[in-house]
C-alpha positions as YAML, in Angstrom:
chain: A
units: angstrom
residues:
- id: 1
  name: UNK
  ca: [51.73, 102.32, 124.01]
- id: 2
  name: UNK
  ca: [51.67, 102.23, 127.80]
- id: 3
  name: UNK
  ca: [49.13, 99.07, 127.64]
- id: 4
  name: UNK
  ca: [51.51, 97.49, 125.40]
- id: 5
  name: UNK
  ca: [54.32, 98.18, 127.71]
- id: 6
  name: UNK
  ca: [55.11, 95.63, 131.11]
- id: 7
  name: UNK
  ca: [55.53, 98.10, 133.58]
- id: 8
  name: UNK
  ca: [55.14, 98.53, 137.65]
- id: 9
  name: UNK
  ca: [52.89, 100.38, 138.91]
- id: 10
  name: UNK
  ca: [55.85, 102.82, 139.54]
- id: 11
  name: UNK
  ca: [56.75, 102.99, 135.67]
- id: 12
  name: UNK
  ca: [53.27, 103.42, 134.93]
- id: 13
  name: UNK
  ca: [53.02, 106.06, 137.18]
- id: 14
  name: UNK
  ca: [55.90, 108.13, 136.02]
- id: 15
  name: UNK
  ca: [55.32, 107.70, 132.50]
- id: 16
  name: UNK
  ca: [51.57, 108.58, 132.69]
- id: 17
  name: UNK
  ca: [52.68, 111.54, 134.40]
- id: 18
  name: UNK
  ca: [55.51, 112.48, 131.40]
- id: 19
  name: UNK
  ca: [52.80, 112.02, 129.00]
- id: 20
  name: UNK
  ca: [50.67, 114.64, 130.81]
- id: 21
  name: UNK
  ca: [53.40, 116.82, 130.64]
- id: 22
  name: UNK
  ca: [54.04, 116.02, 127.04]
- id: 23
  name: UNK
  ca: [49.87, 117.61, 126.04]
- id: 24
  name: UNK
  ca: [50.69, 120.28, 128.14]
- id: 25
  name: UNK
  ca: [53.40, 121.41, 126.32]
- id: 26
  name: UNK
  ca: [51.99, 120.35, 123.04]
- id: 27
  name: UNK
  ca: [48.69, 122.47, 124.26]
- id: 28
  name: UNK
  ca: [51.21, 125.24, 125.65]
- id: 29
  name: UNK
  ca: [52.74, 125.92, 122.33]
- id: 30
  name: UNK
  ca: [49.51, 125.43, 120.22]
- id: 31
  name: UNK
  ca: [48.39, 128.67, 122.18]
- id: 32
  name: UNK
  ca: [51.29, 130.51, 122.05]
- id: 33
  name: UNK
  ca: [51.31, 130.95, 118.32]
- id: 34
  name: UNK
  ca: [47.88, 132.61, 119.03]
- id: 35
  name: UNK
  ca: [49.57, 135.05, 121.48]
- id: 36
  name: UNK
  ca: [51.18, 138.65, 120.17]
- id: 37
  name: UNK
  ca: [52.45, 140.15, 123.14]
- id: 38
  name: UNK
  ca: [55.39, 140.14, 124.02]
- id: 39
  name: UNK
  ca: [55.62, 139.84, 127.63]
- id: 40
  name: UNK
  ca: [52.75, 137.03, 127.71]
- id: 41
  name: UNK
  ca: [55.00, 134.98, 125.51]
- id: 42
  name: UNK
  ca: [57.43, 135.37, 127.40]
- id: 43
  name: UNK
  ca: [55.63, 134.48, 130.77]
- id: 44
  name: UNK
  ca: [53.90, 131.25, 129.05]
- id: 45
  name: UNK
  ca: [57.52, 130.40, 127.37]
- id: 46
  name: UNK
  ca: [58.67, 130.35, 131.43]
- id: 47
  name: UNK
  ca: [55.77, 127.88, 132.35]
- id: 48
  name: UNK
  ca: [56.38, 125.43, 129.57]
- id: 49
  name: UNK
  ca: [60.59, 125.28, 130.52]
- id: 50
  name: UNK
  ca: [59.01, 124.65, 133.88]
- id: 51
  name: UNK
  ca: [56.99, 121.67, 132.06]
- id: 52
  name: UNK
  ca: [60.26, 120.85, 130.54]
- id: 53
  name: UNK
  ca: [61.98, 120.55, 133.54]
- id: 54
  name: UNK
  ca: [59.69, 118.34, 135.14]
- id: 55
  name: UNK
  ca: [59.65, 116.11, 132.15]
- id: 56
  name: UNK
  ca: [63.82, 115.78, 132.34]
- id: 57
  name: UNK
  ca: [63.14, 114.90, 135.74]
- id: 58
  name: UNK
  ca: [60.56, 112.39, 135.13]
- id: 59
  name: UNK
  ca: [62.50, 110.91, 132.62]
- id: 60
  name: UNK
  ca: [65.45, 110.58, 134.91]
- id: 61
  name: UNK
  ca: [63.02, 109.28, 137.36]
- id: 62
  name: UNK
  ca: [61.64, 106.77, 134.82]
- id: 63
  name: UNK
  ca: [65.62, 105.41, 133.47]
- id: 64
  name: UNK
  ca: [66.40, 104.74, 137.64]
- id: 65
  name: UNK
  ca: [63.31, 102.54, 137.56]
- id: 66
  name: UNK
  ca: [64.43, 100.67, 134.63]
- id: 67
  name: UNK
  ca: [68.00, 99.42, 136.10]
- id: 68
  name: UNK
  ca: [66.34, 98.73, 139.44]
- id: 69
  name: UNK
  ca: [63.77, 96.28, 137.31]
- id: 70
  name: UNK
  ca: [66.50, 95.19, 134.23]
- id: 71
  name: UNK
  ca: [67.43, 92.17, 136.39]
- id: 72
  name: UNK
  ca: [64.23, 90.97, 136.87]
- id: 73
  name: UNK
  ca: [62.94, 91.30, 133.42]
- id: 74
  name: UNK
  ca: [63.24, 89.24, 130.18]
- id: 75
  name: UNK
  ca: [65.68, 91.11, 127.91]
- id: 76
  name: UNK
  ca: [62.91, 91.88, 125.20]
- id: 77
  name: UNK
  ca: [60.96, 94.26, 128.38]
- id: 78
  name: UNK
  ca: [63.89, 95.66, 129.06]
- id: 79
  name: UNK
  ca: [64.36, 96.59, 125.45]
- id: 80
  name: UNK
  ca: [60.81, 97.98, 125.07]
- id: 81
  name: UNK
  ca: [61.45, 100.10, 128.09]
- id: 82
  name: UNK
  ca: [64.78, 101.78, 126.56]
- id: 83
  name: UNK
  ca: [62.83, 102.43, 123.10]
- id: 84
  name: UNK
  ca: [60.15, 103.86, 125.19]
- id: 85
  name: UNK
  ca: [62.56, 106.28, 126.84]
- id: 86
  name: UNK
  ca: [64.94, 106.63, 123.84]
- id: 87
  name: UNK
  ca: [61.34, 107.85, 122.56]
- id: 88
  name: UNK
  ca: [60.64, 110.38, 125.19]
- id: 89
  name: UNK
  ca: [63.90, 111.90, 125.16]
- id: 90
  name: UNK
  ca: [63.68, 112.40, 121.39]
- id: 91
  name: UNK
  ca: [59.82, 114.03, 121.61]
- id: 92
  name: UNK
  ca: [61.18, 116.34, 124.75]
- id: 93
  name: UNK
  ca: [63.77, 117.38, 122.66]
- id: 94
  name: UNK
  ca: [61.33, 117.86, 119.81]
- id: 95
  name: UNK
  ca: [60.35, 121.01, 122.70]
- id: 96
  name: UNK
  ca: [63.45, 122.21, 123.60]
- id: 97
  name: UNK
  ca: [64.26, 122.92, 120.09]
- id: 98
  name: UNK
  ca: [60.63, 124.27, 119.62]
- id: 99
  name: UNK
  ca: [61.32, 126.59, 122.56]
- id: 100
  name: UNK
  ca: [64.95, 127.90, 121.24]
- id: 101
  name: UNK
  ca: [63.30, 129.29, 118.14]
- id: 102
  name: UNK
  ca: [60.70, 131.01, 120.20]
- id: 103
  name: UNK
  ca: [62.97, 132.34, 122.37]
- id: 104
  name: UNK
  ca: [65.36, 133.48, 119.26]
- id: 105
  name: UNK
  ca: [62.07, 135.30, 117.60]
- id: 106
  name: UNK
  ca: [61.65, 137.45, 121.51]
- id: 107
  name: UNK
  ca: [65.75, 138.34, 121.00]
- id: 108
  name: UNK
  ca: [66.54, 136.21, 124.04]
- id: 109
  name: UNK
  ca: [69.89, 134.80, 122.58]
- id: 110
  name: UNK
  ca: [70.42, 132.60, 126.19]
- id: 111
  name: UNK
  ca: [69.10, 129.82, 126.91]
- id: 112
  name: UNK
  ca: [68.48, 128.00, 130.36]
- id: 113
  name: UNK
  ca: [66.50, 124.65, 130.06]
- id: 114
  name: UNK
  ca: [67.34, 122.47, 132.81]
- id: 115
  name: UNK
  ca: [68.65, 124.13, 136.07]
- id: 116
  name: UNK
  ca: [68.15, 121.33, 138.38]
- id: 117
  name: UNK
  ca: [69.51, 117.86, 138.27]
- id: 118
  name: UNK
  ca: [73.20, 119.44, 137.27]
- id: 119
  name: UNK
  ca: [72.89, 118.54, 134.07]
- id: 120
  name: UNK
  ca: [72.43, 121.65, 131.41]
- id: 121
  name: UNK
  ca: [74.40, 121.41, 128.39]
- id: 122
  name: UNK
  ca: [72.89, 119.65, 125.31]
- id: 123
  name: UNK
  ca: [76.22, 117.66, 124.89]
- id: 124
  name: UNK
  ca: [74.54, 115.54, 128.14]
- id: 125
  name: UNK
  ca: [71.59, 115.07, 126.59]
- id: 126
  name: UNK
  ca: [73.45, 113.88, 123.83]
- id: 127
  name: UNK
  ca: [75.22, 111.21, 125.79]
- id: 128
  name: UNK
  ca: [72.42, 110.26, 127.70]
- id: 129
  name: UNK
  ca: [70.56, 109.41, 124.45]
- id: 130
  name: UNK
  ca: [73.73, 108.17, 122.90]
- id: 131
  name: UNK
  ca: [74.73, 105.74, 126.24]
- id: 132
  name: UNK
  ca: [70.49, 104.54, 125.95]
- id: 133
  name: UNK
  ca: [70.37, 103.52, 122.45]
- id: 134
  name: UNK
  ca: [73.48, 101.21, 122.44]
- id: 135
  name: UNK
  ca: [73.79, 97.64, 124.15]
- id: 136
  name: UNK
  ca: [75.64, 96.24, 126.92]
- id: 137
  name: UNK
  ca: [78.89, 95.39, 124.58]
- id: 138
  name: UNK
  ca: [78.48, 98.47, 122.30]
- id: 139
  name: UNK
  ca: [79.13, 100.51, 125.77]
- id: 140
  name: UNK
  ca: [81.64, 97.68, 126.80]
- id: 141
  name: UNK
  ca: [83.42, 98.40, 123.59]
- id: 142
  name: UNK
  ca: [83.27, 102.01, 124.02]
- id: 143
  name: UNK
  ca: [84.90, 102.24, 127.19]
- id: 144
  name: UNK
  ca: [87.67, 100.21, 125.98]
- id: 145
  name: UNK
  ca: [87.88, 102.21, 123.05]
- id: 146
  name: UNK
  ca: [88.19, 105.26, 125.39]
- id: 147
  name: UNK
  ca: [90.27, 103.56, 127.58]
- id: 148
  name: UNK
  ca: [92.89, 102.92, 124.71]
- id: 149
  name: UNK
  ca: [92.78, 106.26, 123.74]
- id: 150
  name: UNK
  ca: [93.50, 107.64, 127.17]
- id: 151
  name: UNK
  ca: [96.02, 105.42, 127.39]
- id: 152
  name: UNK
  ca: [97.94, 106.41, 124.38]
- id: 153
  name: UNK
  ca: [97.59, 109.93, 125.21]
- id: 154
  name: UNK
  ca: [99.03, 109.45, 129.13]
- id: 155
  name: UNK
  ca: [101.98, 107.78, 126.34]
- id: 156
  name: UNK
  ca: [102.35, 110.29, 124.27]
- id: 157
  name: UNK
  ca: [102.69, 112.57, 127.57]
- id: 158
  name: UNK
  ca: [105.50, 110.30, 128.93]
- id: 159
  name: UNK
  ca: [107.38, 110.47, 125.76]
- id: 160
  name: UNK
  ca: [107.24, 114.10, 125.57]
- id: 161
  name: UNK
  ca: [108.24, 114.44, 128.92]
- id: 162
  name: UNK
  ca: [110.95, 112.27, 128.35]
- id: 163
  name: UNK
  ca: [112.07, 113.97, 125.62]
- id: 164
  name: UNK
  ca: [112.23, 117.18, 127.47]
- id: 165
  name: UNK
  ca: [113.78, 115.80, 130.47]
- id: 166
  name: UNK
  ca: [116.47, 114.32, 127.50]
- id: 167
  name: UNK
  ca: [116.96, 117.89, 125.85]
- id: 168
  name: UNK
  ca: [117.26, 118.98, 129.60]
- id: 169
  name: UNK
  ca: [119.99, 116.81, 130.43]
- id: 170
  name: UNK
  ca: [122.14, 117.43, 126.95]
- id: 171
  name: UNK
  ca: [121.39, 121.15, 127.87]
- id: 172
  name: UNK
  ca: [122.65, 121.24, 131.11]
- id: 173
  name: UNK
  ca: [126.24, 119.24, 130.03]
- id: 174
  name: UNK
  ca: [126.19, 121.84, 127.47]
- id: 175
  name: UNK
  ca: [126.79, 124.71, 129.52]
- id: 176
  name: UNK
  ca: [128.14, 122.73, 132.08]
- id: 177
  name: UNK
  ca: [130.93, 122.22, 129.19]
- id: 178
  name: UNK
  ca: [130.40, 125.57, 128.22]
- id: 179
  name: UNK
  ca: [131.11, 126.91, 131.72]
- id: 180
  name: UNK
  ca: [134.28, 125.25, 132.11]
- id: 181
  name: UNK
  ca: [135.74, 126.45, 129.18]
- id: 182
  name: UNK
  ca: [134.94, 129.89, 130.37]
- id: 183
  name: UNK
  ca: [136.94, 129.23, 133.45]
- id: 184
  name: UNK
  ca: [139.63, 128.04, 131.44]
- id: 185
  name: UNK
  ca: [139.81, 130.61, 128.90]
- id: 186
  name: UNK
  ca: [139.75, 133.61, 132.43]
- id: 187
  name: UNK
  ca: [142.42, 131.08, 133.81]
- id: 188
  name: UNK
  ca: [144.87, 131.50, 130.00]
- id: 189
  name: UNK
  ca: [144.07, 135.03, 130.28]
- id: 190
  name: UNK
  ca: [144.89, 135.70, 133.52]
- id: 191
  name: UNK
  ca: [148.18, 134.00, 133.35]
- id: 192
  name: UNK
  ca: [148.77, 136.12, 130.20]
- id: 193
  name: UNK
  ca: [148.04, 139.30, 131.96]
- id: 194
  name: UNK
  ca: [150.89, 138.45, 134.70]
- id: 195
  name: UNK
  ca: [152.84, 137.11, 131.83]
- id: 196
  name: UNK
  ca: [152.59, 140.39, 130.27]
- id: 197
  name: UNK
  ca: [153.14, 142.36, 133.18]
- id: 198
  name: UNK
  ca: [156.02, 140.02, 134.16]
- id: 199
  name: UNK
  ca: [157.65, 141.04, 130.29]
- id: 200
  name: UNK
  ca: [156.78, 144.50, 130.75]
- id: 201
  name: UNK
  ca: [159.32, 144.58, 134.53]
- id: 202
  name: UNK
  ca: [161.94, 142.82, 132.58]
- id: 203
  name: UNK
  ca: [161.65, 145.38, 129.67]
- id: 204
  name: UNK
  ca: [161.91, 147.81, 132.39]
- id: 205
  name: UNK
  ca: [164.68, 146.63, 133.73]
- id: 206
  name: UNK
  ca: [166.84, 146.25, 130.62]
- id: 207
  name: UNK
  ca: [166.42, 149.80, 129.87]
- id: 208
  name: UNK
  ca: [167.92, 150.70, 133.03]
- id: 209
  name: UNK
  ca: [170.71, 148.29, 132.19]
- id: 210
  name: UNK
  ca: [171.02, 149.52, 128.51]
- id: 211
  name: UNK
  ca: [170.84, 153.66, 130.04]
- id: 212
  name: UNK
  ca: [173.36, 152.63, 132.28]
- id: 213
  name: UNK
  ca: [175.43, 151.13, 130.22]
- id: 214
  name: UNK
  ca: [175.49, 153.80, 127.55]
- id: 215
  name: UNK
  ca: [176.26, 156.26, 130.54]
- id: 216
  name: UNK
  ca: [179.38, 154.09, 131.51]
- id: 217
  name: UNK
  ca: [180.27, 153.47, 127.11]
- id: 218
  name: UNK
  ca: [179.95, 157.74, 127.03]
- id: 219
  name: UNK
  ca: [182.41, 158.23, 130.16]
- id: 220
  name: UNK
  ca: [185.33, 155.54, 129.02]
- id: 221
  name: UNK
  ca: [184.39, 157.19, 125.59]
- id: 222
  name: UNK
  ca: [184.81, 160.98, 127.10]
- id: 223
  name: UNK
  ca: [187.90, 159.40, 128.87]
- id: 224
  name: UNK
  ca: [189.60, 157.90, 125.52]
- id: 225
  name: UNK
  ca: [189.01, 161.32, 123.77]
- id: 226
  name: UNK
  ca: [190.56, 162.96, 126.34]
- id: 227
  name: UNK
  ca: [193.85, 161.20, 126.41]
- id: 228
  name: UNK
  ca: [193.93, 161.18, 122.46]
- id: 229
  name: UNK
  ca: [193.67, 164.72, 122.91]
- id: 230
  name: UNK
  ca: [196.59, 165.09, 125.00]
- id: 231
  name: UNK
  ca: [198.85, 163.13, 123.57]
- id: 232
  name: UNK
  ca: [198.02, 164.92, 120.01]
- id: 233
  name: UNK
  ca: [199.00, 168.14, 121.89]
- id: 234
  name: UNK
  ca: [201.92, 166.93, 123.02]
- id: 235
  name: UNK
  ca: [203.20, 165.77, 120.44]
- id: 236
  name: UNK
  ca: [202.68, 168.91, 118.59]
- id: 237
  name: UNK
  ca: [203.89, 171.06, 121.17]
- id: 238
  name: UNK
  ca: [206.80, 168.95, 123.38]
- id: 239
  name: UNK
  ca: [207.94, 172.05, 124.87]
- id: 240
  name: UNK
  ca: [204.56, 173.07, 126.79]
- id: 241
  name: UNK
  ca: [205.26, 172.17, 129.83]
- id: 242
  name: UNK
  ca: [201.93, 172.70, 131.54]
- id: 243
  name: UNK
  ca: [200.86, 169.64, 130.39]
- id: 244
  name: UNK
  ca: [202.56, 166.59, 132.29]
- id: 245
  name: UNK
  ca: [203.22, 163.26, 131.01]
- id: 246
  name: UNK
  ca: [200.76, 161.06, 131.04]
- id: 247
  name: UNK
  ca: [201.98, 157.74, 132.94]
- id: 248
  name: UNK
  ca: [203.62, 154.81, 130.83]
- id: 249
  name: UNK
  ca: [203.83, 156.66, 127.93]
- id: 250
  name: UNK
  ca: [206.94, 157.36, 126.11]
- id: 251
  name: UNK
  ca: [208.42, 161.50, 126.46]
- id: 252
  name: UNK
  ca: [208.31, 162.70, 122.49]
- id: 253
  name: UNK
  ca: [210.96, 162.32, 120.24]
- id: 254
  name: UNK
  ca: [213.18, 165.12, 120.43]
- id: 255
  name: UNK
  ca: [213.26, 164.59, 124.28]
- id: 256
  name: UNK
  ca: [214.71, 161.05, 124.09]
- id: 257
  name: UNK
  ca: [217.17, 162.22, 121.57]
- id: 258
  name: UNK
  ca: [218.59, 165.06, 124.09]
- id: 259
  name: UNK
  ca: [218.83, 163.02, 126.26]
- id: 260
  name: UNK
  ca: [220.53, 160.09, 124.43]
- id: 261
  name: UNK
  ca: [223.37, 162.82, 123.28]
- id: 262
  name: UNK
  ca: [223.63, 164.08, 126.99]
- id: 263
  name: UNK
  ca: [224.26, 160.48, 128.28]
- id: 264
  name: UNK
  ca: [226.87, 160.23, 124.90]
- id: 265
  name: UNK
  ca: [228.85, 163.32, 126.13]
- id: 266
  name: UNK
  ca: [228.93, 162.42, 129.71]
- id: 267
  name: UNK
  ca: [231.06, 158.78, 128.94]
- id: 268
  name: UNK
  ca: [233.30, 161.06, 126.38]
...
């Protein structure tokens, strides 16, 4: 396929050189079926991810060459050289996958391929081979299809923060409202408290009024007793004469009537 191919001398070299690579490894795992140790498969599995590696850098090697020369060949070579590579990538993969299930049989459960060239996850090798087989536009079209999507996830985003900074505001005048009726409510209370303790002097103070009062009420009503009892004694005994007369009241009866027949006696 090479002779087919319109390569440079610099193409020709590298891909010569990723098709030696290629019967290596095809050779390499021909002969380790045939081996039973352990530790020899082992050691030739290392040499042939060695091969492996050099082929992923060949390959890389071999796409740089193509972009430097896409401008200055017809559209149908450039083609040709993608398939060729699109082709390589699949038949190195072909290996890698060979290599996993070897390395599964030995117990080996990790897997290292490609250390240099920062690139060691599969999921690159799956966009590099993805990004090679489409054109110009399909990529084009791609990028504005991730584009768009990146876009309406930054506006998602925005309207979520929104949305919080919106629940943050109504939040905030919440207990901003809810803080000033606190300060009411302490403010009613404490004027109730001073209103109570206000009502609670003035209680105070009309049971001193009311205990005086009924002090005074029990004297005039110790006094009034008093001068119903002498008068009562008087006028049951008007000749006792160690009770006096109580001022502006009347002697008894039989008094005034002595004295009335004294007076009548005196003119006769």
């Amino acid at each position: 396929m090479a002779s087919a191919l319109q390569m440079t001398p610099q193409l020709e070299q590298i891909h010569g050189e990723i098709r030696d690579n290629f019967r290596a490894l095809s050779n390499g795992f021909q002969r380790l079926d045939k081996i039973k140790d352990s530790n020899r498969q082992s050691k030739q599995l290392e040499e042939l991810t060695g091969k492996m590696r050099e082929c992923k850098r060949l390959i890389k090697d071999f796409d740089r060459e193509i972009k430097d020369e896409e401008s200055k060949n017809p559209p149908e070579v450039n083609k040709q050289l993608n398939d060729e590579k699109q082709s390589m990538i699949k038949e190195l993969n072909s290996f890698v996958a060979l290599r996993k299930t070897y390395m599964n049989s030995l117990g080996n459960k990790r897997v290292e391929l490609f250390d240099e060239g920062g690139v060691s996850e599969p999921t690159a090798d799956d966009n590099v081979r993805m990004a090679s087989s489409m054109t110009n536009q399909e990529l084009i079209d791609a990028g504005k299809k991730t584009m768009d999507e990146t876009d309406q996830a930054i506006q998602r985003t925005q309207k979520v923060v929104e949305q919080t900074i919106e629940v943050g505001t109504q939040t905030a005048a919440q207990l901003k409202g809810q803080t000033d009726q606190m300060g009411r409510i302490v403010n009613e209370l404490d004027t109730i408290n001073f209103s109570i303790k206000k009502a609670s002097q003035l209680v105070k103070e009309i049971g001193r009024q009311v205990a005086t009062d009924k002090c005074i009420m029990l004297f005039l009503f110790l006094i009034v007793c008093g001068v119903i009892a002498i008068i009562v004694v008087k006028i049951v005994n008007p000749n006792n004469k160690s009770i006096r007369d109580i001022p502006g009241l009347a002697p008894p009866v039989p008094a005034r009537r002595l004295l009335y027949l004294r007076t009548t006696e005196h003119f006769k």
